[in-house]
Amino acid sequence: MTERLLPETLDFNRPFPALSRRLRLGVVGGGRISATQATAARMTDRWEVVAGALSSDPERAKARGAEWFMDPDRCYASFIEMAQVEATRPDGVDAVMITTPNNLHFPAAKAFLEAGIDVICDKPLTNEVDEATALIDLTAQTGRVFGVGYVMSCFPMIRQAREIVAEGRIGNINQIHVEFLQDWMTPDDAADAPHVKWRLDPKISGPTSCVGDIGTHAAHLASFVSGLGMTDLRAEFHVCGAPKPLEDTVFMFTRFQNDVPGTLMATRLAPGNRGGLRLRIYGSEGGLEWDLENAEQLKFYRFGEADRVISRGHGHGVSTVTERLVRTGRGFSEGFIEAWANLYTEFAMAVAARRDEVALPDDWLSFPKVAEGAAGVQFIAASVRSNEKGGEWVAI
Amino acid sequence: MTERLLPETLDFNRPFPALSRRLRLGVVGGGRISATQATAARMTDRWEVVAGALSSDPERAKARGAEWFMDPDRCYASFIEMAQVEATRPDGVDAVMITTPNNLHFPAAKAFLEAGIDVICDKPLTNEVDEATALIDLTAQTGRVFGVGYVMSCFPMIRQAREIVAEGRIGNINQIHVEFLQDWMTPDDAADAPHVKWRLDPKISGPTSCVGDIGTHAAHLASFVSGLGMTDLRAEFHVCGAPKPLEDTVFMFTRFQNDVPGTLMATRLAPGNRGGLRLRIYGSEGGLEWDLENAEQLKFYRFGEADRVISRGHGHGVSTVTERLVRTGRGFSEGFIEAWANLYTEFAMAVAARRDEVALPDDWLSFPKVAEGAAGVQFIAASVRSNEKGGEWVAI
Amino acid sequence: MTERLLPETLDFNRPFPALSRRLRLGVVGGGRISATQATAARMTDRWEVVAGALSSDPERAKARGAEWFMDPDRCYASFIEMAQVEATRPDGVDAVMITTPNNLHFPAAKAFLEAGIDVICDKPLTNEVDEATALIDLTAQTGRVFGVGYVMSCFPMIRQAREIVAEGRIGNINQIHVEFLQDWMTPDDAADAPHVKWRLDPKISGPTSCVGDIGTHAAHLASFVSGLGMTDLRAEFHVCGAPKPLEDTVFMFTRFQNDVPGTLMATRLAPGNRGGLRLRIYGSEGGLEWDLENAEQLKFYRFGEADRVISRGHGHGVSTVTERLVRTGRGFSEGFIEAWANLYTEFAMAVAARRDEVALPDDWLSFPKVAEGAAGVQFIAASVRSNEKGGEWVAI
Amino acid sequence: MTERLLPETLDFNRPFPALSRRLRLGVVGGGRISATQATAARMTDRWEVVAGALSSDPERAKARGAEWFMDPDRCYASFIEMAQVEATRPDGVDAVMITTPNNLHFPAAKAFLEAGIDVICDKPLTNEVDEATALIDLTAQTGRVFGVGYVMSCFPMIRQAREIVAEGRIGNINQIHVEFLQDWMTPDDAADAPHVKWRLDPKISGPTSCVGDIGTHAAHLASFVSGLGMTDLRAEFHVCGAPKPLEDTVFMFTRFQNDVPGTLMATRLAPGNRGGLRLRIYGSEGGLEWDLENAEQLKFYRFGEADRVISRGHGHGVSTVTERLVRTGRGFSEGFIEAWANLYTEFAMAVAARRDEVALPDDWLSFPKVAEGAAGVQFIAASVRSNEKGGEWVAI
């Protein structure tokens, strides 16, 4: 390959390097989250969005593509066709973002991997454990980069939290609590909205609704920051609001490696909560607390000392590793789109390194990968099994 | 009885009336919480602390009593003796506060009830369900007033929350979450302190440590505010820190009347948390959130409207009923001792009314009573049964 | 003197010692703040309230006294009479609390000092600088203890802040900002309430209303914590709401020793603010921020480090000196009345030491004294002079 | 003009419309703020950054441009040349962003206006009042669109605040307080950094440093939200930290239309503050408070009612007008870059409308314009005059 994307020499302790050109991104699925991710990708200036399968209706696919200033030739009505055509274009997409309803994640991801195109796929990775395993295998076989949309792990203060745990500054972890509370499904007719309906249809959403949509974010975050895999859980599903075919609320007890106990809760019927994703990890020497609704700050406690609050920015408790994901100064806020931009920045590094055939240190890029996606699918499946057994403990 | 304590005419919509004299309070148990309660009682200016059984060692009982400016004749080394003697003195105590270790609550309460003396007893009411039932019966037989130390229900903003629920302003409750997180037991040697040791000795503390000490506060608060009794639970006990004979952490799923689901959590090993008692109730139209560490404010959400915060004080969202428990203006903080003072104020009203043989409206005094104490004992017993069965659902 | 109040040996590094009896407190002035202070005094269990001049109308004086369970013989209609009679009773008051309208502070304080009785007087100490100077002289001549009601300096976290400054942990102070914002005077008719009216009558309130009532608290706090006297100011008075004879709002630039600049602001027309007393001190190495509406926490910054929050309680950043004013654990809140109780505790120590003829270390008791009261009167007078000159700089 | 950018029919009550192509943006000045603004512009997908004068050194200009993926032919070493060349290219820039040091704002803006290119210029607009006036005139003569970088006015909650004031929901404004506190200049050597040095050089920064950099943001925000122009001020400049040629701190009293009084404060030496831009407006019926460090929430008080908090997002107190600047749901945070993106979105609408020769309703686009920039220059000049006169009142 004559083109070189990364600089000849890389210093892994410095900010992420510039690439020699923008990478080309394709989009499969045209919903709201694809717009958010595309915004984030553009924001990095490491990606340009050039092709899409934004609708299965050819007319609509073209119309939506035009809103994104896509070449009409690259507005596909089928992701299969898109994979095939883009794979052969000299200016074909370097990677594809998959944000379809859940049931299409697997076939879409498979099609692009098989076409040799790197993938970033929304969570839950798939609706079936088998499919997730198949994607792990296919990723290994093809040697392609596979990112998964556990974007919460890309907030700088989450990275800082993980680093604090890894350095032993809260001692041995003794419990982990995580919850994700929202309120948008409170009105009885909330589930009737078109963009909501599929989330309650098992054929599309998979075996869960709330667990697979937001509970899995909570579970991922708990493991990501603690460094401990979740090994077992007991779960009870509830429909707290108007009747619906899938759960809108879930409560869990959880167990992590080293027999660390925890709890997990998710609901969409908690008025006053919107981005109520909260992580609390307690250890023998200290604790950490983080809340998505106050994502710029990390509470850090050392038993016996004054409470600490670390604010996203440069220095003042923020490490140089975390600073790589910092754009604006302390007090000049970043938000959710910037977290996505962090994911797309790290993903871009991985894509570039694959193309350049450059080996990277294992710990350089922490964006969520296919194995984490598959762990999420197993978590969801375990919650279903446990709930069916009346909330028995099940291994994940 | 010729003495009249209450005014001849009572207006139940106005502030609590003055009494014609201070009531006389005795103290059984000389630990830290008795000092807090005595401070609160004095603060009301409705009580004077005049007698005590502050130690089983006669010398020490007198020495401790002297610190409280008690008449040496009224410094008893035995609560049995105290009950007998005080019952016969013309200036005998009107009521007694029981703050002994848990295992003595029952014999002490029994002794005073049988001596015809009103009782305010710490939680857990007793270590055995039978004992709690016996105290309910004895209270009924003797016609005495029996208060229980679920003091959290006496914070004004908790009363305001209860009123908001009762008025239907959050709609039908769909879930209830409550937790009590502390951190003082984090160091490995924390349990060795003399005033802690008994809390981990099943002979004294009863079958639980964390559940009976703080979990029961959380459970009481959930029912007090929601107006819903807890009917079932599943519980798992954990020892998260250094090995100890009783649990230091508990996680529960709960069920309330109307099949309302919930969660409950308590631990003493959550660094950064001290008075981390948090209540969250969500309904079909809104929600309420309260945190002991920010006890002056009540978060109140109506779905679709701006968030509201009600601050303890006069007006601005605070009802006249709640204002009866307000001393200082908004922004001039009250705290934990004032919550105890509220309990002692209402208890004083009940004691005075009993003595005056005045019937009171059922909803006038909301301080926690013996039935709530017994419900707490049943909650604790149910948690033990569930935990022993591996976290099965059990009826309370 | 045969009676000894303090223990024979005193350890000044330990909690404040018990006294051999409760001290006897008289009350002059029967308004709301006297009830708050009496509650605080009782709460300490170092004082009993035994006599009062609660009204100039003899009938009303007795009725009010009865509510406080005072002996009718000790319910005076004149503070002059009270001073004379109490001074000669063997069980006469040890000290008197003066909470009359401002214009009576001076004659009342004078009467009690001359009768040999220790005084605790509300702020502003007097309406005239001459009177304040006279009280300093009289205090020196009589050797009596004179406390002043700058109660904000008795919050534990304010003491902690002062200690941090004194230890140099924020470096050299470079600016001091303080403000006291309330909202109760927002409605146009707020000033018509009987307990408010006198505050806007120059004959009673003195030359200012807002400055002398709340601005002076802010000024005292700034000096108390920084350790720097205020030397100069420029002030502008405003009537922001309905027309009234005295200012309801004031803005100032200030100058402290070492030429440290600052600002001061006070108003009663800031909707949403009630106890909005906020102190901010910045130095060459760090800063401190405190807010009365969140009085349990002190924000402490060291430049380059994570932010710190110190919570009232034991340890975790709270010094043993501060702990002397701590009753309940971290997270179990204390409030405004407890701050008053701290003032009454330290005042009790000073009164006991005077009676026992025991010399105390200068730094043992930090309650506000007559010199601070006089400094407050000079601050008020300077603000009036500056405002009259169109906001010129004036020396205090 | 054959090209049409806006849709044929415009509904001004709906979200901002799509344009038929991306607008082309040029960049003058290559510092950190240009990177932030370019990121924001890209994020809107309404702009592509295609040309720049990023350095006066031709080599460096090309190198910096390459990092932004600019055509080397469009990497200019002179903004004069850039204006001339771009004006004649068929694919020339539609608008230019000017983020040079302050002293070059005027010549750069003038060059582009004269070349017929729309301008968005950083604040302070110019260093001299004459220059600001000249730009107003030139904007009128050329009919070009001129935006100014008062980006704080583009936070959705600031727009919501403005709307609340305009609707009279806080009544008649009685006082306005605004402050901007930062801490980055705390270390003695902070001013030595290369990107800081020019900010303290009067030849480049103009007659002020702190006032022109951050004080002017505060002043703009006060007027923008209140709808009241600032008419008079008295200012004192301070150097609170290490000696430096211009002020690092300023305190002001201010006066607005209708004789509304206020205060303004700005400093870079307040440890613990970073984006401490705080606005407080109080009126006869309510108040508003906003803080850049918590920019997603607006505190809204109605006297006599519970406090309200409005969170950026859809509904729940957010108006449809404000929603036009909302990208992600409540709880999924947006930040500072999104505020810039809002400015660039509205600026794009104005540029498109000018090109399409479409008249827009006056109240449709609220981004800050040249007249606001000139008002800022007058504010700065007035502060200098006042400070020189020892803090006298001066008309702006």
XYZ file of N, CA and C in Angstrom, chain A residues 39-134:
288
model
N -22.587 13.660 13.183
C -22.141 14.962 13.684
C -20.810 14.818 14.406
N -20.736 13.795 15.236
C -19.517 13.552 16.009
C -18.343 13.235 15.091
N -18.610 12.401 14.106
C -17.539 12.016 13.187
C -17.004 13.241 12.452
N -17.911 14.086 11.981
C -17.503 15.312 11.291
C -16.687 16.225 12.207
N -17.120 16.279 13.442
C -16.489 17.133 14.441
C -15.011 16.796 14.621
N -14.681 15.520 14.461
C -13.274 15.120 14.646
C -12.397 15.612 13.501
N -13.002 15.925 12.357
C -12.288 16.246 11.123
C -11.375 15.102 10.694
N -11.644 13.926 11.182
C -10.909 12.736 10.736
C -11.781 11.878 9.825
N -13.034 12.263 9.662
C -13.984 11.481 8.869
C -14.782 12.423 7.976
N -15.125 11.914 6.794
C -16.172 12.567 6.019
C -17.232 11.508 5.712
N -18.472 11.909 5.770
C -19.562 10.969 5.555
C -19.912 11.007 4.074
N -19.715 9.897 3.375
C -19.790 9.944 1.913
C -20.807 8.990 1.293
N -21.297 8.047 2.056
C -22.212 7.076 1.452
C -23.174 6.596 2.527
N -24.333 6.059 2.091
C -25.280 5.611 3.104
C -26.349 4.701 2.557
N -26.866 3.869 3.461
C -28.093 3.122 3.189
C -29.061 3.619 4.252
N -29.717 4.724 3.916
C -30.492 5.433 4.930
C -31.963 5.054 4.919
N -32.341 4.272 3.936
C -33.730 3.818 3.873
C -33.785 2.667 2.884
N -34.730 1.772 3.065
C -34.876 0.663 2.112
C -35.727 1.101 0.914
N -36.294 2.270 1.037
C -37.047 2.837 -0.082
C -36.085 3.700 -0.900
N -35.826 3.313 -2.181
C -34.795 4.021 -2.961
C -35.010 5.527 -3.032
N -36.254 5.959 -3.188
C -36.507 7.397 -3.272
C -36.102 8.089 -1.976
N -36.578 7.456 -0.905
C -36.306 8.045 0.401
C -34.806 7.990 0.725
N -34.172 6.905 0.316
C -32.728 6.786 0.562
C -31.990 7.946 -0.111
N -32.390 8.266 -1.306
C -31.746 9.384 -2.027
C -32.051 10.728 -1.372
N -33.308 10.885 -0.969
C -33.697 12.161 -0.347
C -32.931 12.380 0.962
N -32.849 11.349 1.757
C -32.107 11.475 3.021
C -30.627 11.711 2.756
N -30.108 11.010 1.770
C -28.693 11.200 1.429
C -28.407 12.620 0.985
N -29.358 13.195 0.260
C -29.156 14.565 -0.207
C -29.048 15.528 0.968
N -29.819 15.280 2.001
C -29.713 16.137 3.197
C -28.300 16.090 3.789
N -27.657 14.956 3.567
C -26.286 14.807 4.086
C -25.252 15.140 3.008
N -25.692 15.700 1.900
C -24.805 16.079 0.796
C -24.048 14.881 0.224
N -24.715 13.719 0.192
C -24.073 12.541 -0.401
C -24.288 12.544 -1.910
N -23.312 11.996 -2.589
C -23.432 11.724 -4.027
C -24.617 10.769 -4.210
N -25.567 11.094 -5.113
C -26.734 10.222 -5.282
C -26.344 8.776 -5.618
N -25.225 8.607 -6.309
C -24.792 7.245 -6.630
C -24.443 6.439 -5.394
N -24.228 7.128 -4.319
C -23.784 6.421 -3.110
C -24.875 6.401 -2.051
N -26.109 6.647 -2.495
C -27.262 6.520 -1.595
C -27.952 5.206 -1.926
N -27.698 4.211 -1.114
C -28.160 2.865 -1.419
C -29.471 2.554 -0.684
N -30.255 1.667 -1.302
C -31.472 1.207 -0.641
C -31.249 -0.137 0.036
N -30.032 -0.640 -0.048
C -29.726 -1.956 0.525
C -28.297 -1.942 1.037
N -28.117 -2.419 2.245
C -26.746 -2.399 2.773
C -25.892 -3.482 2.103
N -26.560 -4.515 1.614
C -25.808 -5.552 0.890
C -25.175 -4.939 -0.369
N -26.016 -4.235 -1.097
C -25.514 -3.581 -2.302
C -24.421 -2.567 -1.944
N -24.676 -1.837 -0.893
C -23.707 -0.815 -0.476
C -22.351 -1.452 -0.175
N -22.368 -2.568 0.540
C -21.105 -3.232 0.890
C -20.378 -3.646 -0.369
N -21.129 -4.213 -1.286
C -20.489 -4.709 -2.497
C -19.915 -3.571 -3.337
N -20.721 -2.569 -3.550
C -20.271 -1.482 -4.414
C -19.126 -0.689 -3.782
N -19.295 -0.346 -2.532
C -18.265 0.483 -1.884
C -16.930 -0.255 -1.803
N -17.024 -1.580 -1.637
C -15.775 -2.351 -1.516
C -14.938 -2.277 -2.789
N -15.595 -1.986 -3.879
C -14.861 -1.990 -5.149
C -14.510 -0.599 -5.638
N -15.096 0.414 -5.080
C -14.765 1.778 -5.503
C -13.370 2.138 -5.013
N -12.625 2.835 -5.836
C -11.301 3.270 -5.348
C -11.446 4.262 -4.188
N -12.539 5.029 -4.208
C -12.768 5.971 -3.106
C -13.844 5.423 -2.147
N -13.927 4.091 -2.076
C -14.947 3.469 -1.221
C -14.774 3.813 0.242
N -15.830 3.581 1.003
C -15.779 3.928 2.427
C -14.688 3.130 3.123
N -14.004 3.790 4.059
C -13.021 3.104 4.898
C -13.703 2.323 6.009
N -14.879 2.815 6.407
C -15.589 2.152 7.507
C -17.056 2.505 7.396
N -17.866 1.707 8.103
C -19.295 1.940 8.065
C -19.855 1.990 9.484
N -20.789 2.886 9.688
C -21.502 2.999 10.960
C -22.854 2.287 10.803
N -23.162 1.382 11.712
C -24.436 0.648 11.627
C -25.338 1.074 12.780
N -26.450 1.705 12.425
C -27.375 2.198 13.451
C -28.815 1.822 13.103
N -28.960 0.684 12.479
C -30.301 0.174 12.164
C -31.002 -0.274 13.443
N -32.292 -0.624 13.337
C -32.892 -1.375 14.439
C -32.063 -2.629 14.729
N -32.185 -3.116 15.977
C -31.274 -4.154 16.478
C -31.172 -5.388 15.592
N -32.292 -5.836 15.046
C -32.291 -7.121 14.338
C -31.457 -7.096 13.062
N -31.143 -5.921 12.577
C -30.339 -5.831 11.351
C -28.854 -5.628 11.626
N -28.503 -5.458 12.886
C -27.083 -5.248 13.194
C -26.241 -6.405 12.638
N -26.724 -7.617 12.898
C -25.904 -8.764 12.515
C -25.717 -8.877 11.003
N -26.787 -8.935 10.226
C -26.559 -9.080 8.785
C -25.770 -7.909 8.199
N -26.008 -6.746 8.687
C -25.281 -5.601 8.140
C -23.796 -5.702 8.482
N -23.489 -5.967 9.730
C -22.085 -6.057 10.137
C -21.382 -7.157 9.365
N -22.075 -8.274 9.232
C -21.505 -9.404 8.503
C -21.175 -8.999 7.059
N -22.115 -8.333 6.421
C -21.918 -7.953 5.019
C -20.685 -7.067 4.848
N -20.515 -6.123 5.749
C -19.383 -5.201 5.581
C -18.063 -5.860 5.949
N -18.070 -6.651 7.010
C -16.831 -7.363 7.345
C -16.405 -8.232 6.173
N -17.372 -8.938 5.632
C -17.036 -9.836 4.524
C -16.550 -9.066 3.298
N -17.025 -7.825 3.196
C -16.545 -6.989 2.087
C -15.216 -6.324 2.426
N -14.704 -6.601 3.620
C -13.390 -6.066 3.999
C -13.435 -4.650 4.539
N -14.619 -4.240 4.985
C -14.772 -2.860 5.453
C -14.888 -2.845 6.979
N -14.161 -1.948 7.618
C -14.206 -1.817 9.075
C -15.585 -1.337 9.517
N -15.979 -1.738 10.725
C -17.350 -1.515 11.182
C -17.382 -0.871 12.558
N -18.324 0.049 12.717
C -18.671 0.534 14.052
C -20.177 0.321 14.169
N -20.584 -0.506 15.135
C -21.975 -0.968 15.197
C -22.603 -0.564 16.523
N -23.863 -0.165 16.456
C -24.579 0.226 17.669
C -24.776 -0.976 18.597
N -25.094 -0.709 19.861
C -25.414 -1.790 20.786
C -26.911 -1.941 20.853
N -27.521 -3.050 21.228
C -26.831 -4.326 21.433
C -26.266 -4.827 20.118
N -25.111 -5.448 20.226
C -24.395 -5.867 19.011
C -25.308 -6.705 18.114
N -25.979 -7.685 18.720
C -26.910 -8.538 17.976
C -28.054 -8.898 18.917
N -29.070 -9.571 18.365
C -30.172 -10.025 19.210
C -29.940 -11.434 19.746
N -28.995 -12.163 19.156
C -28.727 -13.543 19.556
C -27.255 -13.700 19.925
N -27.006 -14.550 20.913
C -25.631 -14.804 21.329
C -24.819 -15.421 20.181
N -25.439 -16.351 19.448
C -24.743 -16.989 18.331
C -24.222 -15.970 17.319
N -25.064 -15.010 17.048
C -24.675 -13.995 16.081
C -23.471 -13.195 16.586
N -23.500 -12.897 17.851
C -22.392 -12.133 18.423
C -21.093 -12.917 18.313
N -21.187 -14.210 18.633
C -19.997 -15.054 18.531
C -19.499 -15.098 17.097
N -20.449 -15.194 16.191
C -20.077 -15.226 14.775
C -19.345 -13.950 14.370
